[in-house]
Amino acid sequence: MRRLCLPWLLLGVLLPLLGASAEQERPPQGALARIQAEGVLKVAIDATYPPMEYLENGQPVGFDVDLSREIARRLGVTAQFIVMDWDGILAGLTSGRYDIIVSSMNITPARQQQVDFVEYARMSQVFVTTRDRAIRTEQELAGHSVAVQTNTTSQRWVEALRQRGVAVREIHAFPGATECFSAVKSGQAEVVVIDEPVGRFFSRRDDTFVITGQALDPEPIGIAINKQDAELTAAIARALEDIRRTGEYQRLSEQWFGGELGKAPPPLGFWAFSWTVVVPRVLQGLGVTLQLTLASGGLGVALGLLVALARISRRAVLRGIARAYITLFRGTPLLLQLLFIFFALPLIVGVRLGPMAAGLVALSLNAAAYIAEIFRAAIESIDKGQMEAARALGMSYELAMRRVILPQTFRRLIPPLVNELAALSKDTSLVMVIALPEMLYETKQLAGTYLRPEVYAWAAAGYLIIVVALSTLARWLERRLEARGA
């Protein structure tokens, strides 16, 4: 009995201490407490909506950005901005990737079913077109092609107008506001229906555009917050009230919508603009694209080889698993796989990956499915007599595969494998939907912010360089193998 008493006494002393330690390490309850404990308010923006929010020298600026910083300051924390694509911005909030959205989001009944809002401004919708046109009323939209931003009040209003009998010729829905103005400038559309501050910004920035009429009465826009974060919603409402009371809101409004609004940059020619603004950003994006291509290509080759060996295995279970894997990843779009990994995994299994990790995982898994079939075809092209001869010499199946079959397949793999890697380098552009700043993402931001769609030529040049480099490497490897008699 005495031997048992001492351990029990020690356990009785340690348990309260462990309980106290666990109590001390327990994370703060509620979004507001967590934000104040971490000292960071994560704010999502769609940076294609000047002057409300856009990128300048790679940094977010605009009315919404400054307002977010003032709110964060009143909460005793700093604002951290997360640039998101508009189509996925609400999904990112509900999956917990950031705390709030401050991105000129209209408050609609449909959105209010998903999130709570704190209203901070009211905006009207205006017609913006080129100076040689005069579209003043909704009836005058008949016969014209109209550009709107996807999933916005503008799009729903123009679609409803068409249902009411106004013969709008075409509706072009673009993911960002800047693409709408680029479409009008390039003749793809004739008029933009957009929020008034955005219309004023572009019409001041570029003499091509002019506001010709008002489409809708002012509507409320708000800060979106998850419904379960009621304390955070109340704290942001109090912060906004203080910002208005102290006159800070008026100062920001005058700064962004007054005399300084849309101050036109000095005109630059294509080459001067490219060297001073475009090339540094494109090179930065090219680095991300190369990282994604090389890393996902390497992982895809390794995983693809394992899947191919399983695909030709003598074990039915392995063959079935490999066949299901290949069917799944070749039978669904890469974009869907990317969105699922980034947005759905945190909700389903609690696995939350950053943009780079999510992009790398999606690209690697998808590439492995295609590379596995390349390996399988190359292995099966080797004369079966060689495997039989190796087995007759006493080699096991695995040893014969490693020493006899796989070395011979390498040369046959090079052309299709290079093609797959070239395709993979271009597929990396899809990660822009999760706001990973690869090459096309950076170029798109520049084209929209400066209304210079010709900068897409630099992205084309970047992808071309990657593909030519891969092809040159493949030819060099083939020559080396030929020289060695492989």
Coordinates of C-alpha atoms in Angstrom, one line a residue:
M1 CA 0.0 0.0 0.0
R2 CA 2.8 2.4 0.8
R3 CA 4.3 1.8 -2.7
L4 CA 1.0 3.0 -4.2
C5 CA 0.5 6.1 -2.0
L6 CA 3.6 8.0 -3.2
P7 CA 2.7 8.1 -7.0
W8 CA -0.9 9.0 -6.1
L9 CA 0.3 11.9 -3.9
L10 CA 2.6 13.2 -6.7
L11 CA -0.3 12.9 -9.2
G12 CA -2.5 14.9 -6.8
V13 CA 0.1 17.7 -6.6
L14 CA 0.9 17.8 -10.4
L15 CA -2.7 17.7 -11.7
P16 CA -3.7 21.2 -10.3
L17 CA -0.4 22.6 -11.7
L18 CA -1.1 21.1 -15.2
G19 CA -4.6 22.4 -15.1
A20 CA -3.4 25.9 -14.2
S21 CA -0.8 25.8 -17.0
A22 CA -3.5 24.7 -19.5
E23 CA -5.7 27.5 -18.3
Q24 CA -2.9 30.0 -18.9
E25 CA -2.2 28.7 -22.5
R26 CA -5.9 28.6 -23.5
P27 CA -6.3 30.9 -26.5
P28 CA -8.5 34.0 -26.1
Q29 CA -12.2 33.5 -26.7
G30 CA -13.9 35.4 -29.6
A31 CA -12.6 37.2 -32.7
L32 CA -12.1 40.6 -30.9
A33 CA -10.1 39.1 -28.1
R34 CA -8.0 37.1 -30.5
I35 CA -7.3 40.1 -32.7
Q36 CA -6.3 42.2 -29.7
A37 CA -4.1 39.4 -28.4
E38 CA -2.3 39.0 -31.7
G39 CA -2.2 42.8 -32.3
V40 CA -3.3 42.3 -36.0
L41 CA -6.6 43.0 -37.8
K42 CA -6.6 41.0 -41.0
V43 CA -8.4 43.0 -43.7
A44 CA -9.4 41.6 -47.1
I45 CA -9.5 43.9 -50.1
D46 CA -10.0 43.5 -53.9
A47 CA -7.1 45.8 -55.1
T48 CA -8.7 46.6 -58.5
Y49 CA -11.0 49.3 -57.4
P50 CA -9.4 52.7 -57.3
P51 CA -9.7 55.1 -55.6
M52 CA -11.3 52.8 -52.9
E53 CA -8.5 50.2 -52.9
Y54 CA -5.7 49.5 -55.3
L55 CA -2.0 48.8 -55.4
E56 CA 0.7 51.4 -55.9
N57 CA 4.3 50.3 -56.0
G58 CA 3.1 47.0 -54.7
Q59 CA 1.4 48.4 -51.6
P60 CA -2.4 48.8 -51.0
V61 CA -3.6 52.3 -51.0
G62 CA -7.0 54.0 -51.2
F63 CA -9.9 55.3 -49.1
D64 CA -10.8 51.8 -47.8
V65 CA -7.2 51.1 -46.9
D66 CA -6.9 54.3 -44.9
L67 CA -10.2 53.8 -43.2
S68 CA -9.2 50.3 -42.2
R69 CA -6.0 51.6 -40.7
E70 CA -8.0 54.1 -38.6
I71 CA -10.3 51.4 -37.4
A72 CA -7.4 49.1 -36.5
R73 CA -5.8 52.0 -34.6
R74 CA -8.9 52.5 -32.5
L75 CA -9.0 48.8 -31.7
G76 CA -5.4 49.0 -30.5
V77 CA -3.9 46.9 -33.3
T78 CA -2.4 47.3 -36.7
A79 CA -4.1 46.4 -40.0
Q80 CA -2.7 43.7 -42.2
F81 CA -4.1 43.7 -45.8
I82 CA -4.8 40.5 -47.7
V83 CA -5.4 41.1 -51.4
M84 CA -8.2 38.8 -52.7
D85 CA -10.0 38.2 -56.0
W86 CA -13.5 39.6 -55.8
D87 CA -15.2 36.3 -56.6
G88 CA -13.7 34.5 -53.7
I89 CA -13.6 37.3 -51.1
L90 CA -16.7 36.3 -49.2
A91 CA -15.7 32.6 -49.1
G92 CA -12.4 33.6 -47.6
L93 CA -14.1 35.5 -44.8
T94 CA -16.5 32.7 -43.9
S95 CA -13.6 30.2 -44.0
G96 CA -11.7 32.3 -41.4
R97 CA -8.8 33.5 -43.6
Y98 CA -9.2 37.1 -42.4
D99 CA -11.3 39.1 -39.9
I100 CA -13.2 41.6 -42.1
I101 CA -13.7 42.8 -45.7
V102 CA -13.4 46.5 -46.4
S103 CA -13.8 46.6 -50.1
S104 CA -16.7 48.8 -51.1
M105 CA -19.1 45.9 -50.8
N106 CA -22.8 46.8 -51.4
I107 CA -25.1 45.7 -48.6
T108 CA -27.7 43.4 -50.2
P109 CA -30.2 41.0 -48.6
A110 CA -28.4 38.0 -50.1
R111 CA -25.1 39.0 -48.6
Q112 CA -26.7 39.8 -45.3
Q113 CA -27.7 36.2 -45.0
Q114 CA -24.0 35.2 -45.1
V115 CA -22.3 38.0 -43.1
D116 CA -23.0 41.0 -40.9
F117 CA -22.3 44.6 -42.2
V118 CA -21.4 47.9 -40.6
E119 CA -22.4 50.6 -43.1
Y120 CA -19.7 53.3 -43.7
A121 CA -20.7 55.0 -46.9
R122 CA -23.4 55.3 -49.6
M123 CA -22.6 55.2 -53.3
S124 CA -24.6 55.8 -56.5
Q125 CA -24.0 54.1 -59.8
V126 CA -23.0 56.1 -62.9
F127 CA -22.5 55.7 -66.6
V128 CA -18.9 56.2 -67.8
T129 CA -18.2 56.2 -71.5
T130 CA -15.9 57.8 -74.0
R131 CA -16.3 61.5 -75.0
D132 CA -17.8 60.7 -78.4
R133 CA -20.9 59.1 -76.7
A134 CA -23.7 60.5 -74.6
I135 CA -25.6 57.9 -72.5
R136 CA -27.5 59.8 -69.9
T137 CA -30.4 57.5 -69.0
E138 CA -31.1 53.8 -68.7
Q139 CA -33.2 53.8 -71.8
E140 CA -30.2 55.1 -73.8
L141 CA -28.3 51.9 -72.9
A142 CA -30.4 50.1 -75.6
G143 CA -28.3 48.9 -78.4
H144 CA -25.0 49.3 -76.5
S145 CA -22.6 46.8 -75.0
V146 CA -22.2 47.4 -71.3
A147 CA -19.2 46.5 -69.0
V148 CA -19.8 45.7 -65.4
Q149 CA -17.9 44.1 -62.6
T150 CA -18.8 40.5 -61.8
N151 CA -21.2 39.8 -58.8
T152 CA -21.9 43.5 -58.2
T153 CA -24.9 45.7 -57.9
S154 CA -24.1 47.1 -61.3
Q155 CA -24.3 43.7 -63.0
R156 CA -27.6 42.8 -61.3
W157 CA -29.0 46.2 -62.2
V158 CA -28.1 45.9 -65.9
E159 CA -29.4 42.3 -66.1
A160 CA -32.7 43.4 -64.4
L161 CA -32.9 46.3 -66.9
R162 CA -32.6 43.9 -69.8
Q163 CA -35.4 41.7 -68.3
R164 CA -37.6 44.8 -68.1
G165 CA -37.3 45.2 -71.8
V166 CA -34.4 47.6 -72.4
A167 CA -32.5 46.0 -75.3
V168 CA -29.0 46.1 -74.0
R169 CA -26.9 44.5 -76.8
E170 CA -24.3 42.7 -74.6
I171 CA -23.3 42.6 -71.0
H172 CA -19.6 42.0 -70.4
A173 CA -18.9 41.0 -66.7
F174 CA -15.3 41.4 -65.7
P175 CA -13.6 40.3 -62.4
G176 CA -12.3 43.8 -61.7
A177 CA -13.3 47.4 -62.2
T178 CA -10.2 48.2 -64.1
E179 CA -10.9 45.6 -66.7
C180 CA -14.2 47.3 -67.4
F181 CA -12.5 50.6 -68.3
S182 CA -9.8 48.7 -70.3
A183 CA -12.7 47.1 -72.3
V184 CA -14.2 50.5 -73.1
K185 CA -10.9 51.9 -74.0
S186 CA -10.1 49.0 -76.4
G187 CA -13.6 49.0 -77.9
Q188 CA -14.7 45.7 -76.4
A189 CA -17.6 47.6 -74.7
E190 CA -19.2 51.0 -75.0
V191 CA -20.2 52.1 -71.5
V192 CA -19.3 51.1 -67.9
V193 CA -21.9 51.1 -65.1
I194 CA -19.9 51.5 -61.9
D195 CA -19.8 53.1 -58.5
E196 CA -19.6 56.9 -58.6
P197 CA -16.2 57.3 -56.9
V198 CA -14.6 54.7 -59.2
G199 CA -16.1 56.4 -62.2
R200 CA -14.9 59.8 -61.1
F201 CA -11.4 58.4 -60.4
F202 CA -10.9 57.0 -63.9
S203 CA -12.5 59.9 -65.7
R204 CA -10.1 62.3 -64.0
R205 CA -7.1 59.9 -64.6
D206 CA -7.8 59.4 -68.3
D207 CA -9.3 62.1 -70.6
T208 CA -10.8 59.3 -72.7
F209 CA -13.6 58.8 -70.1
V210 CA -16.4 61.0 -69.0
I211 CA -19.4 60.5 -66.6
T212 CA -22.6 61.0 -68.6
G213 CA -25.3 60.1 -66.2
Q214 CA -26.5 58.5 -62.9
A215 CA -27.8 54.9 -63.0
L216 CA -29.0 54.3 -59.4
D217 CA -29.7 56.3 -56.3
P218 CA -27.0 56.0 -53.6
E219 CA -26.9 52.6 -52.0
P220 CA -25.1 51.5 -48.7
I221 CA -21.8 49.9 -48.7
G222 CA -20.4 48.2 -45.6
I223 CA -17.6 46.3 -43.8
A224 CA -18.4 42.6 -43.9
I225 CA -17.9 40.6 -40.7
N226 CA -18.7 37.0 -39.8
K227 CA -22.0 36.6 -38.1
Q228 CA -20.6 34.8 -35.1
D229 CA -18.2 37.7 -34.4
A230 CA -20.8 40.0 -32.8
E231 CA -18.3 41.6 -30.4
L232 CA -16.1 42.5 -33.3
T233 CA -19.0 44.0 -35.2
A234 CA -20.0 46.2 -32.2
A235 CA -16.3 47.3 -31.7
I236 CA -16.0 48.3 -35.4
A237 CA -19.3 50.2 -35.3
R238 CA -18.0 52.2 -32.3
A239 CA -14.7 52.8 -34.0
L240 CA -16.5 54.2 -37.1
E241 CA -18.6 56.4 -35.0
D242 CA -15.4 57.8 -33.4
I243 CA -13.8 58.3 -36.8
R244 CA -16.8 60.4 -37.9
R245 CA -17.0 62.3 -34.6
T246 CA -13.4 63.4 -34.7
G247 CA -13.6 64.6 -38.3
E248 CA -11.2 61.9 -39.6
Y249 CA -13.8 60.5 -41.9
Q250 CA -14.3 63.9 -43.5
R251 CA -10.6 64.3 -44.0
L252 CA -10.2 61.0 -45.7
S253 CA -13.2 61.8 -48.0
E254 CA -11.7 65.1 -49.0
Q255 CA -8.3 63.4 -49.6
W256 CA -9.7 60.7 -51.8
F257 CA -12.8 62.2 -53.4
G258 CA -11.7 65.9 -53.4
G259 CA -9.0 67.8 -55.3
E260 CA -6.4 65.1 -55.0
L261 CA -8.7 62.5 -56.5
G262 CA -7.4 60.9 -59.7
K263 CA -4.4 63.1 -60.1
A264 CA -3.1 61.9 -63.5
P265 CA 0.4 60.5 -63.6
P266 CA 2.8 62.1 -66.1
P267 CA 2.4 60.4 -69.5
L268 CA 5.0 57.8 -70.3
G269 CA 5.7 56.0 -73.5
F270 CA 5.6 52.2 -73.7
W271 CA 9.3 51.5 -73.1
A272 CA 9.8 54.2 -70.4
F273 CA 6.7 52.9 -68.6
S274 CA 7.8 49.3 -69.0
W275 CA 11.4 49.9 -67.6
T276 CA 10.3 52.1 -64.7
V277 CA 7.1 50.4 -63.6
V278 CA 6.3 47.1 -65.4
V279 CA 9.6 45.1 -65.6
P280 CA 10.4 45.2 -61.9
R281 CA 6.9 43.9 -61.0
V282 CA 6.9 41.3 -63.8
L283 CA 10.4 40.0 -62.7
Q284 CA 9.0 39.8 -59.1
G285 CA 6.1 37.7 -60.4
L286 CA 8.4 35.7 -62.7
G287 CA 10.3 34.6 -59.5
V288 CA 7.0 33.2 -58.0
T289 CA 6.1 31.5 -61.3
L290 CA 9.5 29.8 -61.5
Q291 CA 9.3 28.7 -57.8
L292 CA 5.8 27.2 -58.5
T293 CA 6.9 25.5 -61.8
L294 CA 10.1 23.9 -60.4
A295 CA 8.8 22.9 -57.1
S296 CA 5.5 21.5 -58.3
G297 CA 7.3 19.9 -61.3
G298 CA 9.7 18.1 -59.0
L299 CA 7.0 16.9 -56.7
G300 CA 4.9 15.9 -59.6
V301 CA 7.6 13.8 -61.1
A302 CA 8.3 12.0 -57.8
L303 CA 4.7 11.4 -57.1
G304 CA 3.9 10.6 -60.7
L305 CA 6.6 7.8 -60.7
L306 CA 5.1 6.2 -57.6
V307 CA 1.6 6.4 -59.1
A308 CA 2.8 4.9 -62.4
L309 CA 4.5 2.0 -60.5
A310 CA 1.3 1.4 -58.6
R311 CA -0.7 1.6 -61.9
I312 CA 1.3 -1.3 -63.4
S313 CA 1.7 -3.2 -60.1
R314 CA 0.7 -6.9 -59.9
R315 CA -1.4 -6.0 -56.8
A316 CA -5.0 -5.2 -57.7
V317 CA -5.5 -2.8 -54.7
L318 CA -2.6 -0.6 -55.8
R319 CA -3.7 -0.6 -59.4
G320 CA -7.2 0.4 -58.2
I321 CA -5.9 3.3 -56.0
A322 CA -3.7 4.6 -58.8
R323 CA -6.5 4.4 -61.4
A324 CA -8.8 6.3 -59.1
Y325 CA -6.2 9.0 -58.4
I326 CA -5.5 9.5 -62.1
T327 CA -9.2 9.6 -62.9
L328 CA -10.0 12.1 -60.2
F329 CA -7.2 14.6 -61.0
R330 CA -7.5 14.3 -64.7
G331 CA -11.2 14.4 -64.7
T332 CA -11.7 17.7 -62.8
P333 CA -10.5 21.2 -63.7
L334 CA -7.3 22.3 -62.0
L335 CA -9.0 25.6 -61.1
L336 CA -11.6 23.6 -59.2
Q337 CA -8.9 21.6 -57.3
L338 CA -7.2 24.9 -56.4
L339 CA -10.3 26.5 -55.1
F340 CA -11.2 23.4 -53.1
I341 CA -7.8 23.1 -51.5
F342 CA -7.7 26.8 -50.6
F343 CA -11.3 27.5 -49.5
A344 CA -13.0 24.2 -48.7
L345 CA -10.3 22.2 -46.9
P346 CA -10.3 24.6 -43.9
L347 CA -14.1 24.1 -43.5
I348 CA -14.1 20.3 -44.1
V349 CA -11.0 19.0 -42.3
G350 CA -9.6 22.1 -40.7
V351 CA -6.4 22.2 -42.9
R352 CA -5.6 25.8 -43.7
L353 CA -2.9 26.3 -46.2
G354 CA -1.4 29.7 -47.3
P355 CA -1.7 30.8 -50.9
M356 CA 1.8 29.5 -51.9
A357 CA 1.3 26.1 -50.1
A358 CA -2.2 25.7 -51.6
G359 CA -1.0 26.5 -55.1
L360 CA 2.0 24.1 -54.8
V361 CA -0.2 21.2 -53.5
A362 CA -2.8 21.7 -56.2
L363 CA -0.3 22.0 -59.0
S364 CA 1.8 19.0 -57.8
L365 CA -1.2 16.7 -57.4
N366 CA -2.6 17.6 -60.8
A367 CA 0.7 17.3 -62.6
A368 CA 1.4 13.9 -60.9
A369 CA -1.7 12.4 -62.5
Y370 CA -0.5 13.4 -66.0
I371 CA 3.1 12.5 -65.4
A372 CA 2.1 9.1 -64.0
E373 CA 0.5 8.2 -67.4
I374 CA 3.7 9.5 -69.2
F375 CA 5.8 7.1 -67.0
R376 CA 3.4 4.2 -67.5
A377 CA 3.5 4.6 -71.3
A378 CA 7.3 4.9 -71.3
I379 CA 7.7 1.8 -69.1
E380 CA 5.2 -0.3 -71.2
S381 CA 7.1 0.7 -74.4
I382 CA 10.1 -1.3 -73.2
D383 CA 10.2 -4.8 -74.7
K384 CA 8.7 -7.3 -72.2
G385 CA 11.5 -9.7 -73.1
Q386 CA 13.9 -7.5 -71.1
M387 CA 11.9 -8.0 -67.9
E388 CA 11.7 -11.7 -68.6
A389 CA 15.4 -11.9 -69.2
A390 CA 16.2 -10.0 -66.0
R391 CA 13.9 -12.3 -64.0
A392 CA 15.5 -15.3 -65.6
L393 CA 18.9 -14.1 -64.3
G394 CA 17.5 -14.2 -60.8
M395 CA 16.5 -10.5 -60.3
S396 CA 13.4 -9.7 -58.3
Y397 CA 10.6 -7.7 -60.0
E398 CA 11.6 -4.5 -58.1
L399 CA 15.3 -4.9 -58.9
A400 CA 14.7 -5.6 -62.6
M401 CA 12.5 -2.5 -62.7
R402 CA 15.1 -0.3 -61.0
R403 CA 18.2 -1.6 -62.8
V404 CA 16.9 -2.6 -66.3
I405 CA 13.6 -1.0 -67.2
L406 CA 13.6 2.5 -65.6
P407 CA 17.0 3.6 -66.9
Q408 CA 15.9 2.8 -70.5
T409 CA 12.7 4.8 -70.1
F410 CA 14.4 8.0 -69.2
R411 CA 15.3 9.1 -72.7
R412 CA 11.8 8.3 -74.0
L413 CA 10.4 10.4 -71.2
I414 CA 12.1 13.7 -72.0
P415 CA 9.9 15.1 -74.8
P416 CA 6.5 14.4 -73.2
L417 CA 7.9 15.4 -69.7
V418 CA 9.1 18.7 -71.1
N419 CA 5.7 19.3 -72.7
E420 CA 4.0 18.6 -69.3
L421 CA 6.4 21.0 -67.5
A422 CA 5.8 23.7 -70.1
A423 CA 2.0 23.3 -69.6
L424 CA 2.5 23.4 -65.9
S425 CA 4.4 26.7 -66.1
K426 CA 1.4 28.2 -67.9
D427 CA -1.1 26.6 -65.4
T428 CA 0.6 28.5 -62.6
S429 CA -1.3 31.6 -63.8
L430 CA -4.4 30.0 -62.2
V431 CA -3.1 30.7 -58.7
M432 CA -4.0 34.4 -59.2
V433 CA -7.6 33.4 -58.1
I434 CA -6.2 32.9 -54.5
A435 CA -4.2 36.2 -54.7
L436 CA -0.8 34.6 -55.1
P437 CA 1.2 37.3 -56.9
E438 CA 2.7 35.3 -59.8
M439 CA 3.6 36.8 -63.1
L440 CA 0.1 37.2 -64.7
Y441 CA -1.3 38.5 -61.4
E442 CA 1.3 41.2 -61.2
T443 CA 0.7 42.1 -64.9
K444 CA -3.1 42.2 -64.5
Q445 CA -2.7 44.6 -61.5
L446 CA -0.5 46.9 -63.6
A447 CA -2.8 46.8 -66.6
G448 CA -5.8 47.7 -64.4
T449 CA -4.3 50.3 -62.2
Y450 CA -2.6 52.3 -65.0
L451 CA -5.1 51.4 -67.7
R452 CA -2.3 50.0 -69.9
P453 CA -3.4 46.7 -71.2
E454 CA -0.4 46.5 -73.5
V455 CA 1.7 45.4 -70.5
Y456 CA 0.3 41.9 -70.9
A457 CA 3.0 41.6 -73.6
W458 CA 5.6 41.3 -70.8
A459 CA 3.7 38.4 -69.2
A460 CA 3.6 36.7 -72.6
A461 CA 7.4 37.2 -73.0
G462 CA 8.0 35.8 -69.5
Y463 CA 6.1 32.5 -70.2
L464 CA 7.8 32.2 -73.6
I465 CA 11.2 32.5 -71.9
I466 CA 10.3 29.6 -69.5
V467 CA 9.0 27.3 -72.3
V468 CA 12.1 28.0 -74.6
A469 CA 14.4 27.4 -71.6
L470 CA 12.8 24.0 -70.9
S471 CA 12.9 23.0 -74.6
T472 CA 16.6 24.0 -74.8
L473 CA 17.3 21.9 -71.7
A474 CA 15.5 18.9 -73.1
R475 CA 17.5 19.1 -76.4
W476 CA 20.7 19.3 -74.4
L477 CA 19.8 16.3 -72.3
E478 CA 18.9 14.3 -75.5
R479 CA 22.2 15.2 -77.1
R480 CA 24.1 14.1 -73.9
L481 CA 22.3 10.8 -73.8
E482 CA 22.9 10.2 -77.5
A483 CA 26.6 10.9 -77.0
R484 CA 26.7 8.4 -74.2
G485 CA 24.8 5.8 -76.3
A486 CA 21.9 5.6 -73.9

